Short mmCIF file of C-alpha atoms in Angstrom, two decimals:
data_model
loop_
_atom_site.label_atom_id
_atom_site.label_comp_id
_atom_site.label_asym_id
_atom_site.label_seq_id
_atom_site.Cartn_x
_atom_site.Cartn_y
_atom_site.Cartn_z
CA MET A 1 -0.01 -0.01 -0.03
CA ALA A 2 1.35 3.40 -0.95
CA PRO A 3 2.31 5.75 1.93
CA ARG A 4 -0.23 8.39 0.97
CA GLU A 5 -3.07 5.82 0.86
CA ALA A 6 -2.07 4.45 4.34
CA ASP A 7 -2.10 7.96 5.70
CA ARG A 8 -5.67 8.40 4.46
CA ILE A 9 -6.92 5.01 5.88
CA ARG A 10 -5.35 5.27 9.37
CA PRO A 11 -7.44 8.32 10.53
CA LEU A 12 -10.57 6.56 9.21
CA ALA A 13 -9.83 3.39 11.21
CA LEU A 14 -9.30 5.41 14.37
CA ALA A 15 -12.59 7.22 13.87
CA LEU A 16 -14.49 3.95 13.36
CA ALA A 17 -12.92 2.56 16.59
CA ALA A 18 -14.02 5.68 18.54
CA VAL A 19 -17.56 5.36 17.21
CA ALA A 20 -17.62 1.68 18.26
CA ALA A 21 -16.43 2.55 21.76
CA VAL A 22 -19.13 5.26 22.09
CA SER A 23 -21.75 2.86 20.80
CA TRP A 24 -20.73 0.25 23.39
CA ALA A 25 -20.85 2.85 26.17
CA ARG A 26 -24.38 3.90 25.10
CA ALA A 27 -25.63 0.37 24.63
CA PRO A 28 -28.36 -0.72 27.07
CA ALA A 29 -27.24 -2.73 30.10
CA GLY A 30 -26.86 -6.39 29.26
CA ALA A 31 -26.39 -5.85 25.55
CA LEU A 32 -23.85 -8.09 23.92
CA GLY A 33 -22.08 -7.68 20.68
CA PRO A 34 -21.47 -10.51 18.20
CA GLY A 35 -19.23 -13.25 19.58
CA GLN A 36 -19.44 -12.00 23.13
CA GLY A 37 -20.79 -13.48 26.38
CA CYS A 38 -21.17 -17.05 27.72
CA SER A 39 -23.31 -18.24 24.80
CA ALA A 40 -20.51 -17.37 22.40
CA LEU A 41 -17.88 -18.89 24.74
CA GLY A 42 -19.84 -22.16 24.70
CA ARG A 43 -19.04 -23.36 28.23
CA CYS A 44 -19.75 -22.74 31.89
CA CYS A 45 -17.13 -23.44 34.60
CA SER A 46 -17.23 -24.51 38.21
CA GLY A 47 -15.47 -22.60 41.03
CA ARG A 48 -13.27 -19.60 40.15
CA ASP A 49 -11.78 -20.17 36.73
CA LEU A 50 -9.92 -17.22 35.19
CA THR A 51 -9.68 -19.12 31.90
CA CYS A 52 -13.46 -19.14 31.65
CA ALA A 53 -13.54 -15.63 30.22
CA ALA A 54 -15.67 -14.36 27.40
CA ARG A 55 -14.83 -11.57 24.98
CA GLY A 56 -15.65 -7.99 25.89
CA PRO A 57 -15.42 -5.14 26.31
CA PRO A 58 -15.58 -5.27 29.21
CA ARG A 59 -14.00 -8.64 29.97
CA CYS A 60 -16.55 -10.91 31.68
CA PHE A 61 -16.55 -14.48 33.10
CA CYS A 62 -18.73 -17.58 32.98
CA ASP A 63 -17.49 -19.40 36.07
CA GLN A 64 -19.51 -20.30 39.17
CA ALA A 65 -17.82 -17.65 41.33
CA CYS A 66 -18.57 -14.73 38.99
CA GLY A 67 -21.76 -13.86 40.88
CA ALA A 68 -19.88 -13.27 44.11
CA VAL A 69 -17.12 -11.38 42.31
CA ARG A 70 -19.69 -9.50 40.19
CA ASP A 71 -17.97 -9.98 36.87
CA CYS A 72 -20.45 -12.25 35.17
CA CYS A 73 -21.30 -11.82 31.52
CA ALA A 74 -24.66 -10.28 30.89
CA ASP A 75 -26.10 -13.60 29.65
CA TYR A 76 -24.61 -15.78 32.37
CA THR A 77 -27.89 -16.66 34.09
CA ARG A 78 -29.48 -17.49 30.74
CA ALA A 79 -26.55 -19.41 29.26
CA CYS A 80 -25.48 -21.07 32.60
CA PRO A 81 -28.67 -21.73 34.61
CA ALA A 82 -28.24 -23.02 38.16
CA VAL A 83 -28.94 -26.76 38.45
CA SER A 84 -29.46 -28.09 41.98
CA CYS A 85 -28.41 -31.56 43.12
CA VAL A 86 -31.05 -34.31 42.82
CA VAL A 87 -30.81 -37.50 44.84
CA ALA A 88 -32.72 -40.73 44.78
CA GLU A 89 -34.97 -42.03 47.58
CA TRP A 90 -33.40 -43.65 50.62
CA SER A 91 -32.67 -47.36 50.34
CA GLY A 92 -34.08 -49.66 52.98
CA TRP A 93 -32.17 -50.04 56.21
CA SER A 94 -29.41 -52.62 56.24
CA ARG A 95 -29.09 -55.33 58.93
CA CYS A 96 -27.16 -54.48 62.02
CA ALA A 97 -23.43 -54.43 61.39
CA LYS A 98 -22.82 -56.74 64.43
CA PRO A 99 -25.45 -59.11 65.81
CA CYS A 100 -25.97 -59.82 69.50
CA GLN A 101 -24.70 -56.40 70.56
CA VAL A 102 -25.52 -52.76 70.25
CA SER A 103 -24.46 -51.81 66.71
CA TYR A 104 -25.69 -49.67 63.82
CA ARG A 105 -27.66 -50.00 60.59
CA VAL A 106 -27.10 -48.05 57.42
CA ARG A 107 -29.28 -46.62 54.59
CA ARG A 108 -27.99 -44.84 51.53
CA ARG A 109 -29.09 -42.84 48.48
CA HIS A 110 -27.26 -41.94 45.30
CA VAL A 111 -26.93 -38.82 43.23
CA LEU A 112 -29.12 -38.53 40.16
CA GLN A 113 -28.01 -35.03 39.15
CA GLU A 114 -24.81 -33.33 40.17
CA PRO A 115 -25.16 -29.58 41.02
CA ARG A 116 -23.94 -27.08 38.48
CA ASN A 117 -23.48 -23.34 38.17
CA GLY A 118 -24.05 -22.63 41.81
CA GLY A 119 -27.06 -24.90 42.29
CA ALA A 120 -27.95 -26.37 45.72
CA PRO A 121 -25.31 -28.92 46.87
CA CYS A 122 -26.08 -32.57 47.47
CA PRO A 123 -27.43 -33.50 50.95
CA ARG A 124 -26.14 -36.32 53.08
CA LEU A 125 -25.90 -39.61 51.13
CA GLU A 126 -25.59 -41.98 54.11
CA GLU A 127 -27.34 -42.28 57.50
CA ARG A 128 -26.62 -44.56 60.39
CA ALA A 129 -28.87 -45.50 63.33
CA GLY A 130 -28.41 -47.60 66.43
CA CYS A 131 -29.87 -51.11 66.48
CA VAL A 132 -29.68 -54.57 67.99
CA GLU A 133 -30.36 -57.97 66.40
CA TYR A 134 -31.10 -60.86 68.70
CA ARG A 135 -29.95 -63.60 66.39
CA SER A 136 -26.55 -64.20 64.81
CA HIS A 137 -26.07 -64.16 61.08
CA GLN A 138 -26.37 -67.92 61.25
CA GLY A 139 -29.84 -67.65 62.88
CA VAL A 140 -28.75 -68.64 66.38
CA GLU A 141 -30.53 -66.79 69.19
CA CYS A 142 -28.23 -64.58 71.23
CA GLN A 143 -27.51 -65.86 74.72
CA GLN A 144 -27.19 -62.52 76.51
CA SER A 145 -29.36 -60.08 78.41
CA LEU A 146 -28.97 -56.43 77.58
CA PHE A 147 -29.00 -54.11 80.55
CA PRO A 148 -29.77 -51.34 81.09
CA ALA A 149 -32.87 -50.94 78.94
CA LEU A 150 -31.83 -49.95 75.40
CA ILE A 151 -34.21 -47.58 73.63
CA THR A 152 -34.40 -45.73 70.32
CA THR A 153 -36.92 -43.64 68.44
CA GLY A 154 -40.31 -45.12 67.66
CA SER A 155 -39.70 -44.79 63.91
CA TYR A 156 -37.26 -47.73 64.19
CA GLY A 157 -40.16 -49.87 65.38
CA LYS A 158 -42.19 -48.95 62.37
CA GLU A 159 -39.28 -49.85 60.05
CA ARG A 160 -38.74 -53.10 61.92
CA ASN A 161 -42.38 -54.10 61.42
CA LYS A 162 -41.97 -53.92 57.59
CA ARG A 163 -39.60 -56.86 57.70
CA GLY A 164 -42.36 -59.24 58.67
CA VAL A 165 -42.94 -61.15 61.92
CA PRO A 166 -42.58 -64.96 61.88
CA LYS A 167 -45.85 -66.60 62.99
CA GLU A 168 -44.16 -68.43 65.83
CA GLN A 169 -42.90 -65.07 67.21
CA GLU A 170 -46.04 -63.01 66.54
CA THR A 171 -47.40 -61.17 69.57
CA ALA A 172 -49.39 -58.08 70.29
CA GLY A 173 -46.65 -56.42 72.34
CA TYR A 174 -47.23 -53.90 75.11
CA CYS A 175 -46.33 -50.35 76.18
CA VAL A 176 -44.57 -49.25 79.35
CA GLN A 177 -44.75 -45.72 80.71
CA PHE A 178 -41.85 -44.17 82.54
CA GLN A 179 -41.08 -40.83 84.15
CA LEU A 180 -37.61 -39.59 83.25
CA GLY A 181 -35.06 -38.73 85.93
CA PRO A 182 -32.13 -36.33 85.48
CA ILE A 183 -30.91 -36.09 81.83
CA PRO A 184 -27.13 -35.71 81.31
CA GLY A 185 -25.92 -32.88 79.18
CA SER A 186 -24.27 -35.38 76.80
CA CYS A 187 -27.77 -36.20 75.46
CA ARG A 188 -27.90 -32.73 73.94
CA GLN A 189 -24.38 -32.84 72.58
CA VAL A 190 -25.16 -34.77 69.42
CA ARG A 191 -24.46 -34.19 65.75
CA ALA A 192 -25.56 -37.41 64.16
CA LEU A 193 -28.97 -37.07 62.54
CA HIS A 194 -30.19 -40.45 63.75
CA ALA A 195 -29.58 -39.43 67.39
CA GLN A 196 -31.21 -36.01 67.35
CA TRP A 197 -34.20 -37.41 69.30
CA THR A 198 -32.08 -37.51 72.49
CA LYS A 199 -32.10 -33.69 72.56
CA TYR A 200 -35.84 -33.73 73.50
CA LEU A 201 -35.40 -35.89 76.62
CA THR A 202 -36.41 -33.79 79.66
CA GLN A 203 -36.40 -34.57 83.32
CA GLY A 204 -39.87 -35.22 84.73
CA HIS A 205 -41.52 -35.92 81.37
CA MET A 206 -43.48 -39.11 80.83
CA VAL A 207 -42.32 -41.32 77.92
CA CYS A 208 -43.85 -44.41 76.32
CA VAL A 209 -41.64 -47.36 75.32
CA ARG A 210 -43.14 -50.14 73.26
CA CYS A 211 -42.02 -53.75 73.67
CA GLU A 212 -42.43 -55.87 70.55
CA TRP A 213 -40.80 -58.65 68.65
CA PRO A 214 -37.88 -59.17 68.11
CA ALA A 215 -36.82 -57.32 71.27
CA GLN A 216 -38.86 -59.72 73.39
CA ASP A 217 -37.24 -62.65 75.16
CA ALA A 218 -38.22 -65.88 73.50
CA ARG A 219 -39.46 -67.44 76.76
CA SER A 220 -40.87 -64.61 78.88
CA ARG A 221 -42.12 -62.46 75.95
CA ARG A 222 -40.84 -59.42 77.81
CA CYS A 223 -38.21 -56.83 76.85
CA TYR A 224 -34.97 -56.55 78.74
CA GLY A 225 -35.02 -53.61 81.14
CA ASP A 226 -38.78 -52.99 81.03
CA GLY A 227 -38.87 -52.92 84.88
CA GLY A 228 -41.54 -55.60 85.17
CA GLY A 229 -40.07 -56.87 88.45
CA ALA A 230 -39.21 -53.46 89.90
CA ARG A 231 -40.51 -52.22 93.22
CA GLY A 232 -42.57 -49.08 93.51
CA ASN A 233 -40.55 -45.80 93.11
CA GLN A 234 -37.46 -47.82 92.15
CA LEU A 235 -35.18 -46.01 89.73
CA LEU A 236 -34.27 -48.06 86.68
CA GLN A 237 -31.59 -47.45 84.08
CA TRP A 238 -31.92 -46.74 80.38
CA LYS A 239 -29.44 -46.13 77.56
CA ALA A 240 -29.90 -44.49 74.12
CA ALA A 241 -28.94 -46.81 71.28
CA GLY A 242 -26.61 -45.08 68.91
CA HIS A 243 -25.54 -42.48 71.48
CA PRO A 244 -23.60 -44.38 74.17
CA ARG A 245 -22.93 -41.29 76.31
CA CYS A 246 -26.69 -40.61 76.64
CA ARG A 247 -28.00 -42.65 79.54
CA GLY A 248 -30.04 -42.02 82.64
CA THR A 249 -32.69 -43.24 85.07
CA TRP A 250 -36.43 -43.40 85.02
CA GLU A 251 -39.27 -44.63 87.21
CA ARG A 252 -41.79 -47.18 85.90
CA LEU A 253 -45.36 -45.85 85.99
CA GLY A 254 -47.22 -48.83 84.56
CA GLN A 255 -47.96 -51.02 81.58
CA LEU A 256 -50.61 -50.43 78.87
CA PRO A 257 -51.71 -52.33 75.75
CA ASP A 258 -50.94 -49.27 73.51
CA CYS A 259 -48.72 -46.21 73.65
CA SER A 260 -50.28 -42.71 73.54
CA CYS A 261 -47.38 -40.37 74.11
CA PRO A 262 -46.38 -37.63 71.65
CA GLU A 263 -44.03 -38.77 68.91
CA VAL A 264 -40.96 -37.12 70.49
CA HIS A 265 -41.62 -39.10 73.65
CA SER A 266 -42.44 -42.45 72.00
CA PHE A 267 -39.70 -45.08 71.89
CA VAL A 268 -39.12 -48.79 71.47
CA PHE A 269 -37.01 -51.32 73.30
CA ILE A 270 -34.33 -52.83 71.03
#
């Protein structure tokens, strides 16, 4: 190109660039030029990713942290919609990890949709709860008495019923009412979800504890620690399954065919 022709073109290019800059400045908020924004970039990134930058001006980003930093491209929410985690339903509870002693059972769920673009994270995928099985894995009945009385939330009894009761062990069961004695502070110091019920134990409150198969002794049809042979006003001991530091005393008030306490004060022997 001849020098004179170049001299004529250079001022024209500078003028066009200035007009483009003014046009960008006057463009409505959120306006994007051709080839700009997350849609043009064609990807959305997790975390803070400085390589996940789209063309400007001004320079903008399509990573998950751009909202907090406030440098998202104008079309970020449209091109990179938040997708929350989706999980499956809980599986059934497993058998106790160790038979013939206080142990734990497990249930799990799996992820159906991983979270993206700042969507809600996945919840807990595994839960454990205290339990006891009175037969070994070979089907032999355990030859031990469990003292003090071992209790857990009444929902465990409902889950246990779903497994079916052998006809030779079928029985109506019974309910025992107790009045709680002093509750140690350790009962409120709990993080595990399956043991949150211990936080509601309060001195002086009446609780209902149901005795049902398979917690019943094969011969007497009674539950260990139900206080059936206790003298009047005698303090008996109890222990929360799944929270070994939560234990205390209670006084037996009587036996009923059915329990009628509020849900937070309804338990089962295990």
